[in-house]
PDB file of C-alpha atoms in Angstrom:
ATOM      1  CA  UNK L   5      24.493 164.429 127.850  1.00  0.00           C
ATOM      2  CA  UNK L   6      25.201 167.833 127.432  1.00  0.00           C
ATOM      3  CA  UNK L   7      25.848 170.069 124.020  1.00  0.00           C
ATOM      4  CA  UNK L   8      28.604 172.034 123.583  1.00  0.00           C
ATOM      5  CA  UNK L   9      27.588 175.272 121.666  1.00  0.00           C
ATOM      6  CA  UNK L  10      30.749 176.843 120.934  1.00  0.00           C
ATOM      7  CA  UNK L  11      31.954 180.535 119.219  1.00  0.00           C
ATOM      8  CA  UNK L  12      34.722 180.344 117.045  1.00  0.00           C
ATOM      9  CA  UNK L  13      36.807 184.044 116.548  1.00  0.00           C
ATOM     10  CA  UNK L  14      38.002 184.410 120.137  1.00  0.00           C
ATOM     11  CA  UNK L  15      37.231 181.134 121.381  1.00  0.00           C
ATOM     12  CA  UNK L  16      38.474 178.372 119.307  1.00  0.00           C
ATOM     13  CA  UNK L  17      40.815 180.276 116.868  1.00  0.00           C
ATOM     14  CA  UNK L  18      42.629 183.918 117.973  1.00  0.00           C
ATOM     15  CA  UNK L  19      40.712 186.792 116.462  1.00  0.00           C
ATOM     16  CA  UNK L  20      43.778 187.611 114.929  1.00  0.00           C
ATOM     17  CA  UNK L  21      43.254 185.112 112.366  1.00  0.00           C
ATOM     18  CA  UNK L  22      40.044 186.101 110.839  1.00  0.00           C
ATOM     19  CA  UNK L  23      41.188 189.898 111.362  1.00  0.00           C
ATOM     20  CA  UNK L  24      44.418 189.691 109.631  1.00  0.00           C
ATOM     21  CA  UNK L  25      44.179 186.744 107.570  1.00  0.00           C
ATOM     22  CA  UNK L  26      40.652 186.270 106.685  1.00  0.00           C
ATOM     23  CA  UNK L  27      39.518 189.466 106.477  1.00  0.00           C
ATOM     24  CA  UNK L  28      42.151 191.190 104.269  1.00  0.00           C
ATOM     25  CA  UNK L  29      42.380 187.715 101.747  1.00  0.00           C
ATOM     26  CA  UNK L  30      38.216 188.119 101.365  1.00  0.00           C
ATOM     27  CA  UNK L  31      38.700 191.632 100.947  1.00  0.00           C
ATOM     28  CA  UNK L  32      41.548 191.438  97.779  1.00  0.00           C
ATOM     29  CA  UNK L  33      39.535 188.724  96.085  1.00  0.00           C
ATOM     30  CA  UNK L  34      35.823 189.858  96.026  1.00  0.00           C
ATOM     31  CA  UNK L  35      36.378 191.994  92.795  1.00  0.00           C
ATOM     32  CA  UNK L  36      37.338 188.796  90.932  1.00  0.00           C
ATOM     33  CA  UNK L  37      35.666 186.459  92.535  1.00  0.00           C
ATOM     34  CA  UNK L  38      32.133 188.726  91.496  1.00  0.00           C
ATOM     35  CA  UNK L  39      33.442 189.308  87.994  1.00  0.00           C
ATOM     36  CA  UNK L  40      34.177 185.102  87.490  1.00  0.00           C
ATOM     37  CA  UNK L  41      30.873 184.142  89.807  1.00  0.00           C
ATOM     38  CA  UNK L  42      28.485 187.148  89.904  1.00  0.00           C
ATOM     39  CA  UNK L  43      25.835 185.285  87.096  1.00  0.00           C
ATOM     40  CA  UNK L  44      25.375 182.072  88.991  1.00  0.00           C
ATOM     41  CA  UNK L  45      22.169 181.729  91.142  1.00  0.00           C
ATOM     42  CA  UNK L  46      23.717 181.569  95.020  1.00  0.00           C
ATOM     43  CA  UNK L  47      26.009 184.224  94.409  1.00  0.00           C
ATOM     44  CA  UNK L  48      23.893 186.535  93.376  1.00  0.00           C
ATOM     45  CA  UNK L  49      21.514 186.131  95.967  1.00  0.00           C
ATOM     46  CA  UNK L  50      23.094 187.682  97.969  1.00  0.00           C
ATOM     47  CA  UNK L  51      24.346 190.756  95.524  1.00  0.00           C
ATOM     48  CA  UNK L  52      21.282 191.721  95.102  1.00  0.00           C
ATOM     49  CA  UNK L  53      20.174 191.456  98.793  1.00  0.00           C
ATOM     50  CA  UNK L  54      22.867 193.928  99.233  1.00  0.00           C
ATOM     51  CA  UNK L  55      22.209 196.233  96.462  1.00  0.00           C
ATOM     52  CA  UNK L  56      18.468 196.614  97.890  1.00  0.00           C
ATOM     53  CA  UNK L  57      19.693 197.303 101.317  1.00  0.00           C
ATOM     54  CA  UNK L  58      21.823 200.309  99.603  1.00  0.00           C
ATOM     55  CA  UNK L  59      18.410 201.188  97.718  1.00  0.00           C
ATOM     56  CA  UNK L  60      20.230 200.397  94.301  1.00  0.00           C
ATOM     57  CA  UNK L  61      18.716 197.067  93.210  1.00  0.00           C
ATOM     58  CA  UNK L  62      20.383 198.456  89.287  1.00  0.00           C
ATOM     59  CA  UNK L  63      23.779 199.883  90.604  1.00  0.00           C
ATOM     60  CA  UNK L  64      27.008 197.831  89.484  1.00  0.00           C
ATOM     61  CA  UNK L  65      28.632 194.970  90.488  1.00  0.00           C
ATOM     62  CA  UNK L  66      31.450 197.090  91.576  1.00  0.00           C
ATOM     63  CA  UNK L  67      29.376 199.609  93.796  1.00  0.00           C
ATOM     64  CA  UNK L  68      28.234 196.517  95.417  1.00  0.00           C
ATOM     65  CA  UNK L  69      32.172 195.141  95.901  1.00  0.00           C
ATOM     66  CA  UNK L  70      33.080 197.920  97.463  1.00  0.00           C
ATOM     67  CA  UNK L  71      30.278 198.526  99.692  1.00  0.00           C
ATOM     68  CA  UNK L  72      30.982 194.818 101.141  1.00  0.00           C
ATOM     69  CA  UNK L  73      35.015 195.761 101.516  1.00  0.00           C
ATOM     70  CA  UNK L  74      33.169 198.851 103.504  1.00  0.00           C
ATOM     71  CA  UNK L  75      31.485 196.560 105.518  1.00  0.00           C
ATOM     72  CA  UNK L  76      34.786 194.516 105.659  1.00  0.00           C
ATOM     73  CA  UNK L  77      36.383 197.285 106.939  1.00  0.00           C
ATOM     74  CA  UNK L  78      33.831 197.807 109.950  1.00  0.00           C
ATOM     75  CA  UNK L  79      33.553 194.286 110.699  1.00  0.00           C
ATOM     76  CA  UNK L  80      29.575 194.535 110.258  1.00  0.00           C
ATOM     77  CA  UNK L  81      27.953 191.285 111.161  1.00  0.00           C
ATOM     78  CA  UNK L  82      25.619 191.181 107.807  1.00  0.00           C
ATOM     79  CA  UNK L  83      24.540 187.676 106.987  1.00  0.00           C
ATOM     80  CA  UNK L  84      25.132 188.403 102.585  1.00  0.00           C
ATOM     81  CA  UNK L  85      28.602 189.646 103.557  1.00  0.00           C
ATOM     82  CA  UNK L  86      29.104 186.383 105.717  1.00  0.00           C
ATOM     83  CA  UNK L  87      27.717 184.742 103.015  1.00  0.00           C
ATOM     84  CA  UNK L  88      29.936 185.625  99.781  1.00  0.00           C
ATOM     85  CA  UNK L  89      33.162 185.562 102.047  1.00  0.00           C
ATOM     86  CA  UNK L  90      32.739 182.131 103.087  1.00  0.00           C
ATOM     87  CA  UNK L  91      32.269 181.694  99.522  1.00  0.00           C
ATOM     88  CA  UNK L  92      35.568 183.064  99.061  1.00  0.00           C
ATOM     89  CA  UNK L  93      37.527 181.428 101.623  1.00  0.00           C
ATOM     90  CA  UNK L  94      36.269 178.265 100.018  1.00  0.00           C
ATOM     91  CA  UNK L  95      38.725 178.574  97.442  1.00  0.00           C
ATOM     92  CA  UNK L  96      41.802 179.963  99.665  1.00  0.00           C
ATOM     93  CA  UNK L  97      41.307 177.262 102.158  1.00  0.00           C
ATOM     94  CA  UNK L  98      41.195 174.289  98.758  1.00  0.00           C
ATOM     95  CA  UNK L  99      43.759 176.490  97.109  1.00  0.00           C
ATOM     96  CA  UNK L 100      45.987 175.645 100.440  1.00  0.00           C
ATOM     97  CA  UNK L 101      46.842 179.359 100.671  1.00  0.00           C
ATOM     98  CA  UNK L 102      46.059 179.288 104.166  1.00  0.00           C
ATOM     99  CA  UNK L 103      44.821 176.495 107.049  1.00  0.00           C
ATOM    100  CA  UNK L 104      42.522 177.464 110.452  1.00  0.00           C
ATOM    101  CA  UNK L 105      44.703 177.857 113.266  1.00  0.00           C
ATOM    102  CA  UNK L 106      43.082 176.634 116.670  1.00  0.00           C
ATOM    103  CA  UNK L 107      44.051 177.121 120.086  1.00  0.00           C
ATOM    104  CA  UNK L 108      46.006 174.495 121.398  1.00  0.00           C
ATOM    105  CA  UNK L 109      43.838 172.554 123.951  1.00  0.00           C
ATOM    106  CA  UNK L 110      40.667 173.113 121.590  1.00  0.00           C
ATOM    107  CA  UNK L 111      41.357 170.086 119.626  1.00  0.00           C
ATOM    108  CA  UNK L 112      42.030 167.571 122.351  1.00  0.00           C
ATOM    109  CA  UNK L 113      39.183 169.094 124.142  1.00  0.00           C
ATOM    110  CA  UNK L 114      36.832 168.470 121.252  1.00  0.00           C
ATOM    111  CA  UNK L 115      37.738 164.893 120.527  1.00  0.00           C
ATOM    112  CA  UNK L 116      37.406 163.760 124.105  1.00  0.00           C
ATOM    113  CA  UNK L 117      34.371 165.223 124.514  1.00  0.00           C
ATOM    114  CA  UNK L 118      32.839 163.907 121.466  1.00  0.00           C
ATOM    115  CA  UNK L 119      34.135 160.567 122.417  1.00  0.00           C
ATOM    116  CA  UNK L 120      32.162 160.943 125.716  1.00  0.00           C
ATOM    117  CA  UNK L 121      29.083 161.246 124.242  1.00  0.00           C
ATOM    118  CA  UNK L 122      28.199 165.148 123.890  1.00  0.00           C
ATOM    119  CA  UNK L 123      27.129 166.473 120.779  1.00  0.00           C
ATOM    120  CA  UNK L 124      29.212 169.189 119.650  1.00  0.00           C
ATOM    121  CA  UNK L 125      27.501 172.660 117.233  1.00  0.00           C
ATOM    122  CA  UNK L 126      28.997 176.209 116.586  1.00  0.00           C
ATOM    123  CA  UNK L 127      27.319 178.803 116.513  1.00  0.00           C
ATOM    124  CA  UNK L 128      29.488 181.877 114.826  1.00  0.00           C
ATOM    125  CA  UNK L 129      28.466 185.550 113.116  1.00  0.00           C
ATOM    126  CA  UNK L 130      30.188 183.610 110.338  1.00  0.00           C
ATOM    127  CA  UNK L 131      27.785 181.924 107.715  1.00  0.00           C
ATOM    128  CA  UNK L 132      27.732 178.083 108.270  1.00  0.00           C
ATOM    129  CA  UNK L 133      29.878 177.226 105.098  1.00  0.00           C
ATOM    130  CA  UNK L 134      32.671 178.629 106.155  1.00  0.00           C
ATOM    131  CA  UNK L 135      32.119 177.706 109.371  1.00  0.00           C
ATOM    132  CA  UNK L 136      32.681 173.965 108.022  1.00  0.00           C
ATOM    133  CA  UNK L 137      35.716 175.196 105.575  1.00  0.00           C
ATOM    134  CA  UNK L 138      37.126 176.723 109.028  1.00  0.00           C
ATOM    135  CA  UNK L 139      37.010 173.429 110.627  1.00  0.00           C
ATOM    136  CA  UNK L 140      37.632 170.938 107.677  1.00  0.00           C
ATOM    137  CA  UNK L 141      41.253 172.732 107.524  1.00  0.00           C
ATOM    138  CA  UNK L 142      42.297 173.536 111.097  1.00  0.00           C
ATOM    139  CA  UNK L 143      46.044 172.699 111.629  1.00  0.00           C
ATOM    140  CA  UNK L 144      44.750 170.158 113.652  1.00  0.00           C
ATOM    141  CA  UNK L 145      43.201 168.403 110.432  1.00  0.00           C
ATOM    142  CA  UNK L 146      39.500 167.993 109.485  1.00  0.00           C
ATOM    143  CA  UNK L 147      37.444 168.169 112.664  1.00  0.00           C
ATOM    144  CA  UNK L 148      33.928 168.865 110.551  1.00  0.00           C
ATOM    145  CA  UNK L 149      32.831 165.301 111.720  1.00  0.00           C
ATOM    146  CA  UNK L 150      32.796 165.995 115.682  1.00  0.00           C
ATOM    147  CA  UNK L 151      30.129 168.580 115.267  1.00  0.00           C
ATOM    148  CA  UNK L 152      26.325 167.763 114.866  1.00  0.00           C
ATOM    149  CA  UNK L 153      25.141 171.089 114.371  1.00  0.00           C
ATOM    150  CA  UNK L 154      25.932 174.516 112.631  1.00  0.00           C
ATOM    151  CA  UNK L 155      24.300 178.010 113.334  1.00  0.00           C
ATOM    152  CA  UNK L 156      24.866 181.661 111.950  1.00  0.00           C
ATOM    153  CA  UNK L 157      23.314 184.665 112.452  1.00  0.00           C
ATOM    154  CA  UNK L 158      19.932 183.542 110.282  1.00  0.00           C
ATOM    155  CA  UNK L 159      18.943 182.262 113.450  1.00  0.00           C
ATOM    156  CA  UNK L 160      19.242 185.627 114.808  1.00  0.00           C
ATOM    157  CA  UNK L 161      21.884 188.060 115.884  1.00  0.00           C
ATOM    158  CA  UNK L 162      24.005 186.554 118.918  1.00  0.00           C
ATOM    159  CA  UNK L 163      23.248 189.338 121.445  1.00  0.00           C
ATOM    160  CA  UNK L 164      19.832 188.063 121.149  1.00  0.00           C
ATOM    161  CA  UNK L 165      17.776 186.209 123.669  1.00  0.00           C
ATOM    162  CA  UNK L 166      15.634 184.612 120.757  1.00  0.00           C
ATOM    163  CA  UNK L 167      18.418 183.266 119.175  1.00  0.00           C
ATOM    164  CA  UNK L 168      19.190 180.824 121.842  1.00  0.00           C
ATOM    165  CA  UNK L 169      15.651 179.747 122.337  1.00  0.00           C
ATOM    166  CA  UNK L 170      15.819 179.140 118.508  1.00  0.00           C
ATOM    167  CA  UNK L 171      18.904 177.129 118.527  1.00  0.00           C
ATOM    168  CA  UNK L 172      17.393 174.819 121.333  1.00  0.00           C
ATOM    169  CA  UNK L 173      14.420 174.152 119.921  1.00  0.00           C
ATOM    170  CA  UNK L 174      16.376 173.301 116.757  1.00  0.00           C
ATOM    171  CA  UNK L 175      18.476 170.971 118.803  1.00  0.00           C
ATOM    172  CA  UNK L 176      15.742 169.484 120.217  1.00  0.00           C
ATOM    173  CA  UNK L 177      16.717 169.981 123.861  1.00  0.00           C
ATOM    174  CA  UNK L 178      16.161 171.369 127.099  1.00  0.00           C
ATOM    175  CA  UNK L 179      18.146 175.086 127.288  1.00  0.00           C
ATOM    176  CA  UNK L 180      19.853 173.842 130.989  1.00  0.00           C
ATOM    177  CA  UNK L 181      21.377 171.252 128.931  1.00  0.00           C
ATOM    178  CA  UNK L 182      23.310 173.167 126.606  1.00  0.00           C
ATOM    179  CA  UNK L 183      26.474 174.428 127.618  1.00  0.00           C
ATOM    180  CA  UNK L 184      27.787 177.993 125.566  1.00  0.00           C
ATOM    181  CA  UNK L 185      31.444 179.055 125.296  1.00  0.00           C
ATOM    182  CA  UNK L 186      32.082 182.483 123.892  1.00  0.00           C
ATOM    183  CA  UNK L 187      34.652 185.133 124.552  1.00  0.00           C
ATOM    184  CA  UNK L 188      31.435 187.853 124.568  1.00  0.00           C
ATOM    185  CA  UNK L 189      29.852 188.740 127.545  1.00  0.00           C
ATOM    186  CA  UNK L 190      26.950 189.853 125.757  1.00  0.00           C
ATOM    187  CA  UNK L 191      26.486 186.717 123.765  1.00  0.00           C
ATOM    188  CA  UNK L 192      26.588 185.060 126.924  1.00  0.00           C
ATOM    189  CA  UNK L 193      24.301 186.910 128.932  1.00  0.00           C
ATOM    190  CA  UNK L 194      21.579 186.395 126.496  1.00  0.00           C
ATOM    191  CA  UNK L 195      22.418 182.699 126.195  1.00  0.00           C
ATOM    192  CA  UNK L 196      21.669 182.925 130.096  1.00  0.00           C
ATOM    193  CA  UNK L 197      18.912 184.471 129.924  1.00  0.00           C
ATOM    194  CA  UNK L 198      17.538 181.917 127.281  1.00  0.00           C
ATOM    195  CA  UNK L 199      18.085 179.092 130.102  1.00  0.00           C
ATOM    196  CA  UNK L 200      21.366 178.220 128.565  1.00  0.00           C
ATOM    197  CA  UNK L 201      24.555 177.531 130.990  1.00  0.00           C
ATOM    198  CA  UNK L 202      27.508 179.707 130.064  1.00  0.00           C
ATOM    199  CA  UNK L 203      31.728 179.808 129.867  1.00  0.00           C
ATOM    200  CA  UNK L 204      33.659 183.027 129.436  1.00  0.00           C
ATOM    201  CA  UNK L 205      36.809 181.786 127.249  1.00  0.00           C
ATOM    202  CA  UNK L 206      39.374 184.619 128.133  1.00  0.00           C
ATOM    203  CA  UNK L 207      42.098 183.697 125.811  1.00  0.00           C
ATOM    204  CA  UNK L 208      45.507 185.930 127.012  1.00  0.00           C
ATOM    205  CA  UNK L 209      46.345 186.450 123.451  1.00  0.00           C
ATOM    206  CA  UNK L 210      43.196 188.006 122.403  1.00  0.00           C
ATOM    207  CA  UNK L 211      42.484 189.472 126.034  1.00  0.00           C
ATOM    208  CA  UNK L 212      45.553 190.656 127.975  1.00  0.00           C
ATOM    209  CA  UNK L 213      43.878 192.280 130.796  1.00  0.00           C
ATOM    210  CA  UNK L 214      41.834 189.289 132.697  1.00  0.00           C
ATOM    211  CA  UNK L 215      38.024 190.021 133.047  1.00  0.00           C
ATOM    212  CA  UNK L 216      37.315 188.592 136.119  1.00  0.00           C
ATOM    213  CA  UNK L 217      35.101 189.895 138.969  1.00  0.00           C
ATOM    214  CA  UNK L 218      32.346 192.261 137.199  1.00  0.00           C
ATOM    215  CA  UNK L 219      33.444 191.890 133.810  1.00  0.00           C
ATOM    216  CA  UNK L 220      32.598 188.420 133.742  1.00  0.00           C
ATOM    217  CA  UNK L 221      29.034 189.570 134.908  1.00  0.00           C
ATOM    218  CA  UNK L 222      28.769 186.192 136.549  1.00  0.00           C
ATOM    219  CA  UNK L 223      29.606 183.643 134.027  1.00  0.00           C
ATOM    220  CA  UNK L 224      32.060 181.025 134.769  1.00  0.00           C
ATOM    221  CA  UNK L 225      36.003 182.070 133.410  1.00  0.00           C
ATOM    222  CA  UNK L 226      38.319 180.034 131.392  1.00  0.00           C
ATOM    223  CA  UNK L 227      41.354 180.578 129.729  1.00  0.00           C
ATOM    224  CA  UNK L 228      41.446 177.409 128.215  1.00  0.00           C
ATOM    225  CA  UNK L 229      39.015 174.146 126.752  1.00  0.00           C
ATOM    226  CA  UNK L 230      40.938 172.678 129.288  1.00  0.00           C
ATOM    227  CA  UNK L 231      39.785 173.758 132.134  1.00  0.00           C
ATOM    228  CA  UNK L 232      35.698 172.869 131.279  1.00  0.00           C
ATOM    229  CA  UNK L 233      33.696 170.120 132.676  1.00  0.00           C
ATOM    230  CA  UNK L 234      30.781 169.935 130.135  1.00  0.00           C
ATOM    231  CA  UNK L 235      28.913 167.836 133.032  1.00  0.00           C
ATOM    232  CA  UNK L 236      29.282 170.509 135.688  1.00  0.00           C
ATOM    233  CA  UNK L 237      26.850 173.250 135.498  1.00  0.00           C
ATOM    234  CA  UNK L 238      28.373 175.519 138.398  1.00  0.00           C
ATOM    235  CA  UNK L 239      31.835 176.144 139.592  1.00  0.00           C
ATOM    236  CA  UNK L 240      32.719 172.811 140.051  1.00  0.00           C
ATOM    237  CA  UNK L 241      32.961 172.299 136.520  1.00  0.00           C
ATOM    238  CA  UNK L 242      35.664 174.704 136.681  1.00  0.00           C
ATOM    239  CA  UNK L 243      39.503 173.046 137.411  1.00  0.00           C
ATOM    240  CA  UNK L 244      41.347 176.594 138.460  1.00  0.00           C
ATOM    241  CA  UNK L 245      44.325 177.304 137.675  1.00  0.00           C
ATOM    242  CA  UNK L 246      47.228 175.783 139.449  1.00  0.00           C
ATOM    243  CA  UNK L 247      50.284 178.225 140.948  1.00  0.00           C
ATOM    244  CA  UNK L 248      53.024 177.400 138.555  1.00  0.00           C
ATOM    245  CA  UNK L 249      50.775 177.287 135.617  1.00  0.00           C
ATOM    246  CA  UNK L 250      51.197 179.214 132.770  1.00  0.00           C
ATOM    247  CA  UNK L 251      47.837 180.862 131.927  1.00  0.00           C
ATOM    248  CA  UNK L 252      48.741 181.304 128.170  1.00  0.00           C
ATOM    249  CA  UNK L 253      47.151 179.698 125.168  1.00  0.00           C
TER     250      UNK L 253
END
């Protein structure tokens, strides 16, 4: 059977959720959340990974807050900042301030093809915790249990050939037999070039202008879980879109 290796932010969930929810709510609470947490072991980790990066292992607690809301700001994929926000979103997500919302047909799509037999992983610039708070409170309910495997970027950035090779060997199978959904070409160029077989998800609401033709660079193009075949490796796997049907999801 084949595994589903899926993206989240632009894939299964609108990037306008982590962008204007997630983002800004990680952003208001790191200053208290390092001032209540900063002391115990896993937090600061990764506060002092950061402060050496700056080349101020001894600078504050603050200098370090507000180089990560920097780094917020930029959306820079750095695997401490990943780390501390997931931490973070821990206690919005418990604290029921917000819930993950998913693309309609993601859910359905998931469950049938878990109940089919394919395994299911992510693998997201987001650290694997929150991955797993993201999908224990989707507005679909907790969906944690369909997936077999989780993967951030301490595998290796996900522009990187490596990184796929990585995540296969950790899967224990055969690159040709994975199947990759992202809404980056890049991402899914290298995934190709590790062997792996590759969707473009080109959500309308994240995407208005279609990327067909070039700007697909030759991957297969979806706008929804719908409209996958996780058996098909070519075109056939592809259902088109029928005249009549609305292309928004």
């Amino acid at each position: 059977m084949t595994t589903i290796l899926t993206d989240i932010e632009g894939t299964t969930s609108s990037i306008s959720f982590v962008k204007d929810v997630l983002f800004p709510y990680a952003r208001a609470a790191l200053p208290g959340f390092v001032r209540e947490h900063g002391h115990a072991a896993e937090v600061r980790r990764w506060l002092d990974q950061v402060a050496i990066e700056i080349s101020a292992s001894a600078c504050q607690d603050a200098v370090i807050v507000e180089t990560l809301q920097g780094w917020i700001d930029t959306d820079r994929k750095h695997t401490a900042l990943k780390a501390l926000q997931g931490m973070v979103w821990a206690a919005g997500y418990q604290d029921g301030d917000f819930t993950a919302p998913l693309y309609p047909d993601v859910a359905p799509a998931l469950r049938q093809w878990h109940a089919a037999g394919h395994r299911l992983a992510v693998y997201s610039s987001g650290s694997v915790p929150a991955q797993k708070l993201l999908f224990a409170h989707t507005d679909s309910g907790d969906l944690v249990s369909l997936f077999s495997a989780f993967f951030d970027t301490e595998v290796g950035g996900k522009r990187d050939v490596t990184s796929y090779t990585t995540i296969a060997a950790h899967l224990q199978q055969a690159p040709s037999d994975i199947l990759f959904l992202s809404d980056v070409v890049q991402e899914l160029d290298a995934a190709r070039d590790a062997g792996l077989r590759t969707v473009l998800l080109d959500r309308r609401n994240d995407y208005p202008q279609p990327r067909s033709g070039d700007a697909a660079n030759g991957h297969l193009r979806v706008e929804s879980f719908a409209q996958i075949n996780p058996l098909q490796a070519h075109t056939a796997g592809i259902r088109p879109i029928t005249q009549g049907e609305s292309s928004s999801v």
